[in-house]
Amino acid sequence: MEHFDVIVIGGGSAGYAAARTVRETHQRVAIVDNSDELGGLCILRGCMPSKTLIYSAEVLHLAQNGRLFGLDIPSAKVDMPALHQRKTRMIDDFKSYRQEQLASDRFTLFRELGAFKDPKTLKLSTSGKEITADAFIIATGSVVNFPNIPGLELPGIWTSDDVLDLSELPESVIVLGGGVVACELAQFLHRAGSKVTQVQRSPHILKEESPEAAEVVMKAFREEGMDLHTGTKLGKIEKTDTGFSVEFMEGAESMRVEARHLVNALGRRPAIDNMNLKAAGVTLKPNGQIQVNEHQQTSNPKIYAAGDVCGPFEIVHIAIMQGETAARHATGRPADPVNLDTRTSVVFTDPQVASAGIPVEEAKARGMELIEAEYPFDDHGKSILMEAKHGYVKAWAERSSGRIVGAQCVGKDAGELIHALAVGISMGATAKDLLKVHWYHPTLSEIWSYPLEDIADGVS
Ligand SMILES: Cc1cc2nc3c(=O)[nH]c(=O)nc-3n(C[C@H](O)[C@H](O)[C@H](O)COP(=O)(O)OP(=O)(O)OC[C@H]3O[C@@H](n4cnc5c(N)ncnc54)[C@H](O)[C@@H]3O)c2cc1C
Ligand SMILES: NC(=O)c1ccc[n+]([C@@H]2O[C@H](COP(=O)([O-])OP(=O)(O)OC[C@H]3O[C@@H](n4cnc5c(N)ncnc54)[C@H](O)[C@@H]3O)[C@@H](O)[C@H]2O)c1
C-alpha cells in the first residue's frame, strides 16, 4: 500500500495551496482529484470566467451610455461568439498554468474520487487502490444546490456553469436567487441584452450584506431596467412551449413569469457525496459543511478541511489561507489561524459591494462601542465626473481608540477601493493613522478621508 506524508483530496484553490505548502517541508504529497478537467472552481467555472464576462459587460454599458460623457457612439452591442472566445482564451491560459503545477513531479496525482475506508485509508474509485497517509486535507469544494422546489429538477434548467459558457445571447432568462452568483450573472445577462427577470426570496438581495448596501444595488438594477422581484415564495416551475414558467407569491400577490431559459442560482452545498466521512470520524455542521477548528482540523485531528467544503465563507482567498493553515499545522509547523476579523469580500455587480473587517452589526453584538461615519459618492468630485454617483463609503471604529474595525464601500470599483481600508484594518490602524496617507486628488480613493476625519474628530 502506498503511504504519503499528506494526502490532499481536491485540487482546487484550497487543495493546491495546501499541497504546495506541505511540499515545502515534506516529499511524499498526493493530490486526489476526480474532475474531468483540473483547475478548480475559481479558474474553470467561478471567479475568473465570471469576472471576464462581467468586465466586458461593464465596458459595453459605458459605451451604450456614451451620451452621458459627451460621446457619440452610434451603436454598441455584445458579440457573444467573440465574448465567449475571449473568455475561453483567458481561462485556457489560467487553467493550463494550474494544470502544469498539479501534474508536476512535486506531487503524486490521482485522477479519481477519494472515499475513506477508515480514518487512515483512502480508497480510490476507479482503480480500487488504497492509499494511506499521516494526515489528510479535504478540499473538495462545493456543488450547485437543488432545493426542494417543484420543477427545479426539470431538464434544461441552467446553473452558473451554463451561463458562463454561453456563445449565443439568450432572448430571455429568469434567474432564481438573490445571492452573489444570481446578482452578478443576472446583471451580466441584462447588460449583454437578454430580458432578465430575477426572483429573490428575502426582502432584499445579497442578504449577507447590509440592507443599506443591497438597497443601492437594487435601485441600480431597477434603473437599468431589470425586472427584480423580492420578498417572494417560490411555487412551481413548469416547462412551457417556449421555455419555462415560474409561479411565486410576492407578498400577498400571486405571480407567474415566463422566459426561454431559467437559471438555478439558489446556492451551493459542500461536495462530500460518496466520501464516507463517517468512516473517517469527520463530523458536519448543521448546514452540512465540515466542522473544523481554528487550525482547520476536523473532529478527527489527523484530518483537516479547507475551502468551500468547510466554509464559513466561500471565497477563494479564504480557501487558500485555510489550505495553507491546514498544511502548516498538519506538518507540525506554526500555523496562524485565518483571521476572519480582517476578512474582505467583494460582490462584482455594478455598483459593487465591498466590505472589510468585522461587519458593523457583528461588532456591536460583540459589545464594541463604535463610531460610524459615511460619505456618499454623489457628493464627491471624482465620482461625479465619472458619472458614478451610486453608493457610499462607510467606516466604523472603536470609540475609545479610533482603531478601524470595519469598512464598507458600495459604488464603482468598490472592490479596488476597499483595499485601502483593508490594509489599515489588517494592520490595526486608527483613523488618525490613515489620515497620514497622501490621499491623491482627484481620485475615488480620497473619498475615504471624509469618514476618517469624522471618526478621528469623534474619538473619546
Ligand atoms: C459563478 C461563481 C463565481 C465566483 N466568483 C468568485 C469571486 O469573484 N471571488 C471569490 O473569492 N470567489 C468566487 N467564487 C467562489 C470561489 O470560486 C470558491 O470559493 C473557490 O473556488 C473554492 O475553492 P475550493 O478549493 O474550496 O474548491 P474547488 O475549487 O471547487 O476544488 C475542489 C476540487 O475537488 C474535486 N473533488 C470534489 N470531490 C472530490 C472527491 N471526492 N475526490 C476527489 N476530488 C474531489 C473537484 O473536482 C475540484 O477539482 C465564485 C463561485 C462561483 C460559483
Ligand atoms: N464575488 C464573489 O466573491 C463571489 C461570486 C460568486 C460566488 N461567490 C461565493 O459563492 C457562494 C455561493 O453563492 P450563491 O449565490 O450560489 O449562493 P448564496 O447562498 O449566496 O445565495 C443563494 C440564494 O438562493 C436563495 N435560496 C436558497 N434556497 C432557496 C429556496 N428554497 N427558495 C428560494 N430561494 C432560495 C437565497 O435566498 C439566496 O438568495 C457564496 O457564498 C459566495 O461567497 C462569491
Coordinates of C-alpha atoms and ligand atoms in Angstrom, one line a residue:
M1 CA 0.0 0.0 0.0
E2 CA 1.4 3.4 -1.0
H3 CA 1.9 5.7 2.0
F4 CA 2.2 9.5 1.9
D5 CA 3.1 12.2 4.4
V6 CA -0.1 14.1 3.4
I7 CA -2.9 13.3 1.0
V8 CA -4.9 16.3 -0.2
I9 CA -8.4 15.4 -1.6
G10 CA -9.4 18.1 -4.2
G11 CA -7.0 20.1 -6.4
G12 CA -8.8 23.4 -6.5
S13 CA -7.7 26.7 -4.8
A14 CA -7.7 25.3 -1.3
G15 CA -6.2 21.9 -2.3
Y16 CA -3.4 23.3 -4.4
A17 CA -2.4 25.8 -1.7
A18 CA -2.4 23.0 0.9
A19 CA -0.3 20.6 -1.3
R20 CA 2.2 23.4 -2.3
T21 CA 2.6 24.3 1.4
V22 CA 3.1 20.7 2.6
R23 CA 5.6 20.2 -0.2
E24 CA 7.8 23.0 1.3
T25 CA 8.9 20.6 4.1
H26 CA 7.7 17.1 3.1
Q27 CA 8.4 14.9 0.0
R28 CA 5.5 12.5 -0.2
V29 CA 2.4 14.5 -1.1
A30 CA -0.5 13.1 -3.0
I31 CA -3.4 15.0 -4.6
V32 CA -6.6 13.2 -5.4
D33 CA -9.0 14.9 -7.8
N34 CA -11.8 13.3 -9.8
S35 CA -12.7 16.2 -12.0
D36 CA -12.9 15.8 -15.8
E37 CA -10.7 18.9 -16.0
L38 CA -8.2 20.0 -13.4
G39 CA -8.1 23.6 -12.2
G40 CA -10.8 24.1 -9.6
L41 CA -14.0 26.2 -9.5
C42 CA -12.4 29.6 -9.4
I43 CA -10.4 29.2 -12.6
L44 CA -12.8 27.0 -14.5
R45 CA -16.3 28.0 -13.6
G46 CA -16.2 30.7 -10.9
C47 CA -14.2 33.9 -10.3
M48 CA -12.2 34.1 -13.4
P49 CA -14.8 33.4 -16.2
S50 CA -17.5 35.4 -14.4
K51 CA -15.3 38.5 -13.9
T52 CA -14.0 38.3 -17.6
L53 CA -17.6 38.4 -18.8
I54 CA -18.8 41.0 -16.2
Y55 CA -15.9 43.3 -17.2
S56 CA -16.9 43.2 -20.9
A57 CA -20.5 43.9 -19.9
E58 CA -19.3 47.0 -17.9
V59 CA -17.4 48.3 -20.9
L60 CA -20.5 47.7 -23.1
H61 CA -22.7 49.6 -20.6
L62 CA -20.3 52.5 -20.5
A63 CA -20.3 52.6 -24.4
Q64 CA -24.0 52.4 -24.5
N65 CA -24.2 55.4 -22.1
G66 CA -21.6 57.4 -24.1
R67 CA -24.0 60.4 -24.3
L68 CA -23.6 60.9 -20.5
F69 CA -19.9 61.5 -21.2
G70 CA -20.4 63.8 -24.2
L71 CA -19.6 60.9 -26.7
D72 CA -21.5 60.0 -29.8
I73 CA -21.2 56.2 -30.0
P74 CA -23.7 55.2 -32.7
S75 CA -24.2 51.6 -31.5
A76 CA -22.6 49.2 -29.1
K77 CA -23.8 45.7 -28.7
V78 CA -22.4 42.4 -27.5
D79 CA -20.8 39.9 -29.9
M80 CA -21.5 36.7 -28.0
P81 CA -19.3 34.4 -30.0
A82 CA -16.4 36.9 -29.6
L83 CA -17.1 37.3 -25.9
H84 CA -17.1 33.5 -25.5
Q85 CA -13.9 33.2 -27.4
R86 CA -12.2 35.8 -25.3
K87 CA -13.3 34.2 -22.1
T88 CA -12.2 30.7 -23.3
R89 CA -8.8 32.1 -24.4
M90 CA -8.2 33.6 -20.9
I91 CA -9.4 30.6 -19.0
D92 CA -7.3 28.2 -21.1
D93 CA -4.3 30.3 -20.1
F94 CA -5.1 30.4 -16.4
K95 CA -6.0 26.7 -16.3
S96 CA -3.0 25.3 -18.2
Y97 CA -0.7 27.0 -15.7
R98 CA -2.6 25.4 -12.8
Q99 CA -2.8 22.0 -14.5
E100 CA 1.0 22.0 -15.0
Q101 CA 1.5 22.8 -11.4
L102 CA -0.8 20.0 -10.3
A103 CA 0.7 17.5 -12.7
S104 CA 4.3 18.3 -11.9
D105 CA 6.6 15.7 -10.3
R106 CA 6.4 17.5 -7.0
F107 CA 3.1 15.6 -6.3
T108 CA 1.6 12.2 -6.9
L109 CA -1.6 13.0 -8.7
F110 CA -4.6 10.5 -8.7
R111 CA -7.4 11.4 -11.1
E112 CA -10.1 9.6 -9.1
L113 CA -12.7 10.1 -6.5
G114 CA -11.4 9.5 -3.0
A115 CA -13.5 7.9 -0.2
F116 CA -12.5 7.0 3.3
K117 CA -12.3 3.3 4.1
D118 CA -11.2 4.1 7.7
P119 CA -9.6 7.1 9.4
K120 CA -6.2 6.4 7.8
T121 CA -7.0 4.8 4.4
L122 CA -8.5 6.4 1.3
K123 CA -10.0 4.2 -1.4
L124 CA -9.8 5.4 -4.9
S125 CA -12.9 4.9 -7.0
T126 CA -11.7 3.7 -10.4
S127 CA -8.5 1.8 -9.7
G128 CA -9.8 0.5 -6.3
K129 CA -6.3 1.3 -5.0
E130 CA -6.0 2.0 -1.3
I131 CA -3.6 4.7 -0.1
T132 CA -2.7 5.8 3.4
A133 CA -1.2 9.0 5.0
D134 CA -0.1 10.6 8.2
A135 CA -2.6 13.3 7.6
F136 CA -5.4 14.2 5.1
I137 CA -6.6 17.6 3.9
I138 CA -10.1 17.6 2.5
A139 CA -10.6 20.4 -0.1
T140 CA -13.3 19.0 -2.3
G141 CA -15.2 22.3 -2.7
S142 CA -18.9 22.7 -3.4
V143 CA -21.6 21.8 -5.9
V144 CA -24.7 23.6 -7.1
N145 CA -27.6 23.0 -4.7
F146 CA -31.1 22.0 -5.9
P147 CA -33.5 22.9 -3.1
N148 CA -36.8 21.1 -3.0
I149 CA -38.8 23.3 -5.3
P150 CA -41.3 21.6 -7.6
G151 CA -39.9 21.5 -11.2
L152 CA -36.3 22.5 -10.3
E153 CA -35.3 19.0 -11.4
L154 CA -36.6 19.6 -15.0
P155 CA -34.1 19.0 -17.8
G156 CA -32.7 22.2 -19.4
I157 CA -32.5 24.3 -16.3
W158 CA -29.2 26.2 -16.3
T159 CA -26.7 26.7 -13.5
S160 CA -23.9 29.3 -13.4
D161 CA -21.8 26.8 -15.4
D162 CA -24.1 27.2 -18.4
V163 CA -24.3 31.0 -18.2
L164 CA -20.5 31.3 -18.1
D165 CA -20.3 29.1 -21.2
L166 CA -22.9 30.9 -23.4
S167 CA -21.8 31.5 -27.0
E168 CA -25.2 32.9 -28.0
L169 CA -27.3 35.6 -26.4
P170 CA -30.4 34.1 -24.7
E171 CA -33.5 36.1 -25.6
S172 CA -35.0 36.0 -22.0
V173 CA -33.9 34.4 -18.7
I174 CA -35.4 34.0 -15.3
V175 CA -32.7 34.0 -12.6
L176 CA -33.8 32.3 -9.3
G177 CA -32.0 33.6 -6.2
G178 CA -30.6 36.9 -4.9
G179 CA -27.2 35.7 -3.7
V180 CA -23.8 36.8 -5.2
V181 CA -24.0 34.4 -8.1
A182 CA -27.5 35.3 -9.0
C183 CA -26.9 39.1 -8.9
E184 CA -23.6 39.1 -10.8
L185 CA -24.9 36.9 -13.5
A186 CA -28.4 38.5 -13.8
Q187 CA -26.8 41.9 -14.4
F188 CA -24.3 40.4 -16.9
L189 CA -27.1 38.8 -18.9
H190 CA -29.2 42.0 -18.7
R191 CA -26.3 44.2 -19.9
A192 CA -25.5 41.7 -22.7
G193 CA -29.0 42.2 -24.0
S194 CA -31.2 39.5 -22.5
K195 CA -34.6 40.2 -20.9
V196 CA -33.9 39.3 -17.3
T197 CA -36.4 38.5 -14.5
Q198 CA -34.8 37.9 -11.1
V199 CA -36.7 36.3 -8.3
Q200 CA -35.4 36.5 -4.7
R201 CA -36.8 35.1 -1.5
S202 CA -35.7 37.7 1.0
P203 CA -36.9 41.3 1.1
H204 CA -33.6 42.4 -0.3
I205 CA -30.9 40.8 -2.5
L206 CA -27.4 40.0 -1.2
K207 CA -28.7 39.0 2.2
E208 CA -25.1 38.6 3.6
E209 CA -24.7 42.4 3.1
S210 CA -26.4 45.2 4.9
P211 CA -29.9 46.2 3.7
E212 CA -28.5 49.7 3.1
A213 CA -25.9 48.2 0.6
A214 CA -28.4 45.9 -1.0
E215 CA -30.8 48.8 -1.5
V216 CA -28.2 50.7 -3.6
V217 CA -27.7 47.7 -5.9
M218 CA -31.5 47.0 -6.1
K219 CA -32.1 50.7 -7.1
A220 CA -29.4 50.5 -9.8
F221 CA -30.7 47.1 -11.1
R222 CA -34.2 48.6 -11.4
E223 CA -33.0 51.8 -13.0
E224 CA -31.2 49.7 -15.6
G225 CA -34.5 48.0 -16.5
M226 CA -34.1 44.6 -14.8
D227 CA -37.3 43.0 -13.5
L228 CA -36.4 42.3 -9.9
H229 CA -38.9 40.6 -7.5
T230 CA -38.0 40.4 -3.8
G231 CA -39.8 39.1 -0.7
T232 CA -41.1 36.1 -2.7
K233 CA -42.0 32.5 -2.0
L234 CA -41.3 30.2 -4.9
G235 CA -44.2 27.9 -6.1
K236 CA -43.7 25.6 -9.0
I237 CA -41.6 25.7 -12.1
E238 CA -43.0 24.3 -15.4
K239 CA -41.9 23.7 -19.0
T240 CA -43.8 25.8 -21.5
D241 CA -43.9 25.6 -25.3
T242 CA -41.1 28.2 -25.5
G243 CA -39.2 27.7 -22.2
F244 CA -40.1 27.8 -18.6
S245 CA -42.6 29.4 -16.3
V246 CA -42.2 30.1 -12.5
E247 CA -45.0 30.7 -10.1
F248 CA -44.4 32.6 -6.9
M249 CA -46.0 34.7 -4.2
E250 CA -44.8 38.3 -3.9
G251 CA -46.3 39.5 -0.7
A252 CA -50.0 38.6 -1.0
E253 CA -49.9 38.7 -4.8
S254 CA -49.7 35.5 -6.9
M255 CA -47.3 36.0 -9.8
R256 CA -46.3 33.9 -12.9
V257 CA -43.3 34.8 -15.1
E258 CA -42.1 33.1 -18.3
A259 CA -38.8 33.1 -20.2
R260 CA -36.9 30.9 -22.6
H261 CA -34.4 29.9 -20.0
L262 CA -34.2 29.5 -16.3
V263 CA -31.1 29.7 -14.1
N264 CA -30.9 28.0 -10.7
A265 CA -28.7 30.3 -8.6
L266 CA -30.1 29.1 -5.3
G267 CA -26.8 28.4 -3.6
R268 CA -24.2 25.7 -3.4
R269 CA -23.6 22.8 -1.0
P270 CA -20.4 21.1 0.2
A271 CA -19.0 18.4 -2.2
I272 CA -18.9 15.4 0.2
D273 CA -21.1 12.9 -1.5
N274 CA -19.8 9.3 -1.5
M275 CA -16.7 10.2 0.6
N276 CA -17.7 8.1 3.5
L277 CA -16.7 10.8 6.0
K278 CA -18.4 8.8 8.8
A279 CA -15.8 6.1 8.5
A280 CA -13.1 8.7 9.0
G281 CA -14.7 10.2 12.1
V282 CA -15.3 13.5 10.4
T283 CA -18.4 15.4 11.6
L284 CA -20.5 18.1 9.9
K285 CA -22.0 21.4 11.0
P286 CA -25.8 21.6 10.9
N287 CA -25.6 23.4 7.5
G288 CA -23.7 20.4 6.0
Q289 CA -20.2 21.9 5.9
I290 CA -17.4 20.0 7.5
Q291 CA -16.8 21.2 11.1
V292 CA -13.3 22.5 11.7
N293 CA -11.4 24.2 14.5
E294 CA -9.2 27.3 14.1
H295 CA -6.4 25.2 12.6
Q296 CA -8.7 23.6 10.1
Q297 CA -8.7 20.3 12.0
T298 CA -11.9 18.2 11.7
S299 CA -13.3 16.1 14.5
N300 CA -10.5 13.7 13.6
P301 CA -7.3 15.6 14.4
K302 CA -5.4 13.9 11.6
I303 CA -7.9 15.0 9.0
Y304 CA -8.1 18.7 8.0
A305 CA -10.6 20.6 5.7
A306 CA -10.2 23.8 3.8
G307 CA -12.2 25.9 1.3
D308 CA -15.9 25.7 0.3
V309 CA -16.3 22.3 1.9
C310 CA -16.0 23.7 5.4
G311 CA -16.7 27.5 4.9
P312 CA -17.7 29.7 6.7
F313 CA -17.1 31.9 3.6
E314 CA -17.0 30.5 0.1
I315 CA -14.3 33.0 -1.1
V316 CA -11.2 32.0 -2.9
H317 CA -8.6 33.8 -0.9
I318 CA -10.0 32.4 2.3
A319 CA -9.9 28.9 0.8
I320 CA -6.2 29.5 0.0
M321 CA -5.4 30.8 3.5
Q322 CA -7.3 27.8 5.1
G323 CA -5.3 25.4 2.9
E324 CA -2.0 26.9 4.0
T325 CA -3.0 26.9 7.7
A326 CA -4.1 23.2 7.4
A327 CA -0.9 22.3 5.7
R328 CA 1.4 24.0 8.1
H329 CA -0.4 22.6 11.1
A330 CA -0.5 19.1 9.6
T331 CA 3.3 19.2 9.1
G332 CA 4.0 20.4 12.7
R333 CA 4.8 24.0 11.9
P334 CA 3.5 27.2 13.5
A335 CA 0.2 27.9 11.8
D336 CA -1.7 31.1 12.2
P337 CA -5.5 30.6 12.2
V338 CA -7.2 32.5 9.4
N339 CA -8.2 35.8 10.9
L340 CA -11.8 36.4 9.9
D341 CA -11.9 39.7 11.7
T342 CA -9.8 41.2 8.9
R343 CA -11.7 39.5 6.1
T344 CA -12.7 41.2 2.8
S345 CA -15.5 40.4 0.4
V346 CA -16.5 41.9 -3.0
V347 CA -19.7 41.5 -5.0
F348 CA -18.9 42.3 -8.6
T349 CA -22.2 43.9 -9.5
D350 CA -22.2 47.5 -10.7
P351 CA -22.3 49.2 -8.3
Q352 CA -20.0 46.8 -6.5
V353 CA -20.4 46.0 -2.8
A354 CA -17.2 45.5 -0.9
S355 CA -16.6 45.0 2.8
A356 CA -13.6 44.7 5.1
G357 CA -13.2 43.7 8.7
I358 CA -16.0 43.0 11.2
P359 CA -19.5 43.9 9.9
V360 CA -20.9 46.7 12.0
E361 CA -23.8 44.7 13.4
E362 CA -21.4 41.9 14.4
A363 CA -19.1 44.3 16.1
K364 CA -22.0 45.8 18.1
A365 CA -23.2 42.3 19.1
R366 CA -19.7 41.6 20.4
G367 CA -20.2 44.6 22.7
M368 CA -17.8 47.0 20.9
E369 CA -18.7 50.7 21.3
L370 CA -18.3 52.2 17.8
I371 CA -18.1 55.5 16.0
E372 CA -19.5 55.2 12.4
A373 CA -19.2 57.7 9.6
E374 CA -20.1 57.6 5.9
Y375 CA -19.9 59.7 2.8
P376 CA -21.9 59.4 -0.4
F377 CA -20.4 59.2 -3.9
D378 CA -22.9 61.7 -5.3
D379 CA -21.1 64.4 -3.3
H380 CA -17.6 63.5 -4.4
G381 CA -15.8 65.3 -7.2
K382 CA -14.2 62.3 -8.9
S383 CA -17.3 60.1 -8.8
I384 CA -19.4 63.0 -10.1
L385 CA -17.1 63.5 -13.1
M386 CA -17.2 59.7 -13.7
E387 CA -21.0 59.6 -13.6
A388 CA -20.5 57.1 -10.8
K389 CA -22.9 58.5 -8.2
H390 CA -24.5 55.4 -6.7
G391 CA -23.4 54.4 -3.3
Y392 CA -21.2 55.4 -0.4
V393 CA -18.2 54.6 1.7
K394 CA -18.6 53.9 5.4
A395 CA -16.1 53.1 8.2
W396 CA -16.5 52.2 11.8
A397 CA -14.0 52.3 14.6
E398 CA -13.7 51.6 18.3
R399 CA -14.9 54.7 20.1
S400 CA -12.1 54.7 22.7
S401 CA -9.1 54.3 20.4
G402 CA -10.3 55.2 16.9
R403 CA -9.0 51.8 15.6
I404 CA -10.8 51.0 12.4
V405 CA -12.6 47.6 12.8
G406 CA -14.6 47.6 9.6
A407 CA -15.5 49.4 6.4
Q408 CA -17.9 49.1 3.5
C409 CA -17.9 50.6 0.1
V410 CA -20.8 50.5 -2.3
G411 CA -20.1 52.0 -5.7
K412 CA -18.0 52.0 -8.8
D413 CA -14.8 49.9 -8.3
A414 CA -15.6 49.3 -4.7
G415 CA -13.6 46.1 -4.9
E416 CA -10.5 48.1 -5.6
L417 CA -11.3 50.9 -3.2
I418 CA -11.9 48.7 -0.2
H419 CA -8.3 47.6 -0.1
A420 CA -7.1 50.9 1.2
L421 CA -9.2 50.3 4.3
A422 CA -8.5 46.6 4.4
V423 CA -4.8 47.3 4.7
G424 CA -5.5 49.7 7.6
I425 CA -7.8 47.2 9.4
S426 CA -5.3 44.3 9.0
M427 CA -2.5 46.5 10.5
G428 CA -4.6 47.8 13.4
A429 CA -4.5 51.4 12.1
T430 CA -6.6 54.1 13.7
A431 CA -8.5 56.8 11.7
K432 CA -5.7 59.2 12.6
D433 CA -3.0 56.8 11.2
L434 CA -5.0 56.5 7.9
L435 CA -5.3 60.3 7.7
K436 CA -1.5 60.5 7.4
V437 CA -1.9 58.9 3.9
H438 CA -1.5 61.3 1.0
W439 CA -5.0 60.8 -0.4
Y440 CA -4.5 62.0 -4.0
H441 CA -6.9 64.5 -5.6
P442 CA -8.9 63.8 -7.6
T443 CA -9.3 60.1 -7.1
L444 CA -12.2 57.9 -6.0
S445 CA -9.9 56.7 -3.1
E446 CA -9.7 60.1 -1.5
I447 CA -13.4 59.8 -0.5
W448 CA -12.2 57.7 2.4
S449 CA -10.6 60.8 4.0
Y450 CA -14.1 62.2 4.8
P451 CA -15.4 59.5 7.1
L452 CA -11.9 59.0 8.6
E453 CA -11.9 62.7 9.6
D454 CA -15.3 62.4 11.2
I455 CA -14.1 59.3 13.1
A456 CA -10.9 61.0 14.2
D457 CA -12.9 64.0 15.5
G458 CA -15.3 61.8 17.4
V459 CA -12.7 59.6 19.3
S460 CA -13.4 60.0 23.0
Ligands
LIG1 C1 -20.0 31.7 -10.5 C2 -19.1 31.8 -9.4 C3 -18.3 33.0 -9.2 C4 -17.4 33.1 -8.2 N1 -16.7 34.3 -8.1 C5 -15.9 34.5 -7.0 C6 -15.1 35.7 -6.9 O1 -15.2 36.6 -7.8 N2 -14.3 35.8 -5.9 C7 -14.1 34.8 -4.9 O2 -13.4 35.0 -4.0 N3 -14.8 33.7 -5.0 C8 -15.7 33.5 -6.0 N4 -16.4 32.3 -6.1 C9 -16.2 31.3 -5.1 C10 -14.8 30.5 -5.4 O3 -14.8 30.1 -6.7 C11 -14.7 29.3 -4.4 O4 -14.8 29.8 -3.1 C12 -13.4 28.6 -4.5 O5 -13.1 28.3 -5.9 C13 -13.4 27.3 -3.7 O6 -12.2 26.6 -3.8 P1 -12.1 25.1 -3.2 O7 -10.6 24.8 -3.4 O8 -12.7 25.1 -1.9 O9 -13.0 24.2 -4.2 P2 -12.8 23.8 -5.7 O10 -12.1 24.8 -6.5 O11 -14.2 23.5 -6.2 O12 -12.0 22.5 -5.8 C14 -12.5 21.3 -5.4 C15 -11.9 20.1 -6.2 O13 -12.1 18.9 -5.6 C16 -12.5 17.9 -6.5 N5 -13.3 16.9 -5.8 C17 -14.6 17.0 -5.3 N6 -14.9 15.9 -4.6 C18 -13.9 15.0 -4.8 C19 -13.6 13.7 -4.3 N7 -14.5 13.0 -3.5 N8 -12.4 13.1 -4.6 C20 -11.5 13.8 -5.3 N9 -11.7 15.1 -5.8 C21 -12.8 15.7 -5.5 C22 -13.3 18.8 -7.5 O14 -13.4 18.1 -8.8 C23 -12.5 20.1 -7.6 O15 -11.4 20.0 -8.6 C24 -17.3 32.1 -7.2 C25 -18.0 30.9 -7.3 C26 -18.9 30.8 -8.4 C27 -19.7 29.5 -8.5
LIG2 N1 -17.7 37.9 -5.8 C1 -17.6 36.8 -5.1 O1 -16.7 36.8 -4.2 C2 -18.4 35.6 -5.3 C3 -19.1 35.5 -6.5 C4 -19.9 34.4 -6.7 C5 -20.0 33.4 -5.7 N2 -19.3 33.6 -4.5 C6 -19.4 32.7 -3.4 O2 -20.2 31.5 -3.8 C7 -21.1 31.2 -2.8 C8 -22.3 30.7 -3.4 O3 -23.1 31.8 -4.0 P1 -24.6 31.6 -4.4 O4 -25.0 32.9 -4.9 O5 -24.7 30.4 -5.2 O6 -25.3 31.2 -3.0 P2 -25.9 32.1 -1.8 O7 -26.1 31.2 -0.7 O8 -25.1 33.4 -1.6 O9 -27.3 32.6 -2.4 C9 -28.4 31.7 -2.6 C10 -29.6 32.4 -2.9 O10 -30.7 31.5 -3.1 C11 -31.8 31.8 -2.3 N3 -32.4 30.5 -1.9 C12 -31.8 29.4 -1.4 N4 -32.7 28.4 -1.2 C13 -33.9 28.9 -1.6 C14 -35.3 28.4 -1.6 N5 -35.5 27.2 -1.2 N6 -36.3 29.2 -2.1 C15 -36.0 30.4 -2.5 N7 -34.8 31.0 -2.5 C16 -33.8 30.2 -2.0 C17 -31.2 32.5 -1.1 O11 -32.2 33.3 -0.5 C18 -30.1 33.3 -1.8 O12 -30.6 34.5 -2.4 C19 -21.3 32.4 -1.9 O13 -21.2 32.1 -0.6 C20 -20.2 33.4 -2.3 O14 -19.3 33.6 -1.3 C21 -18.5 34.7 -4.3

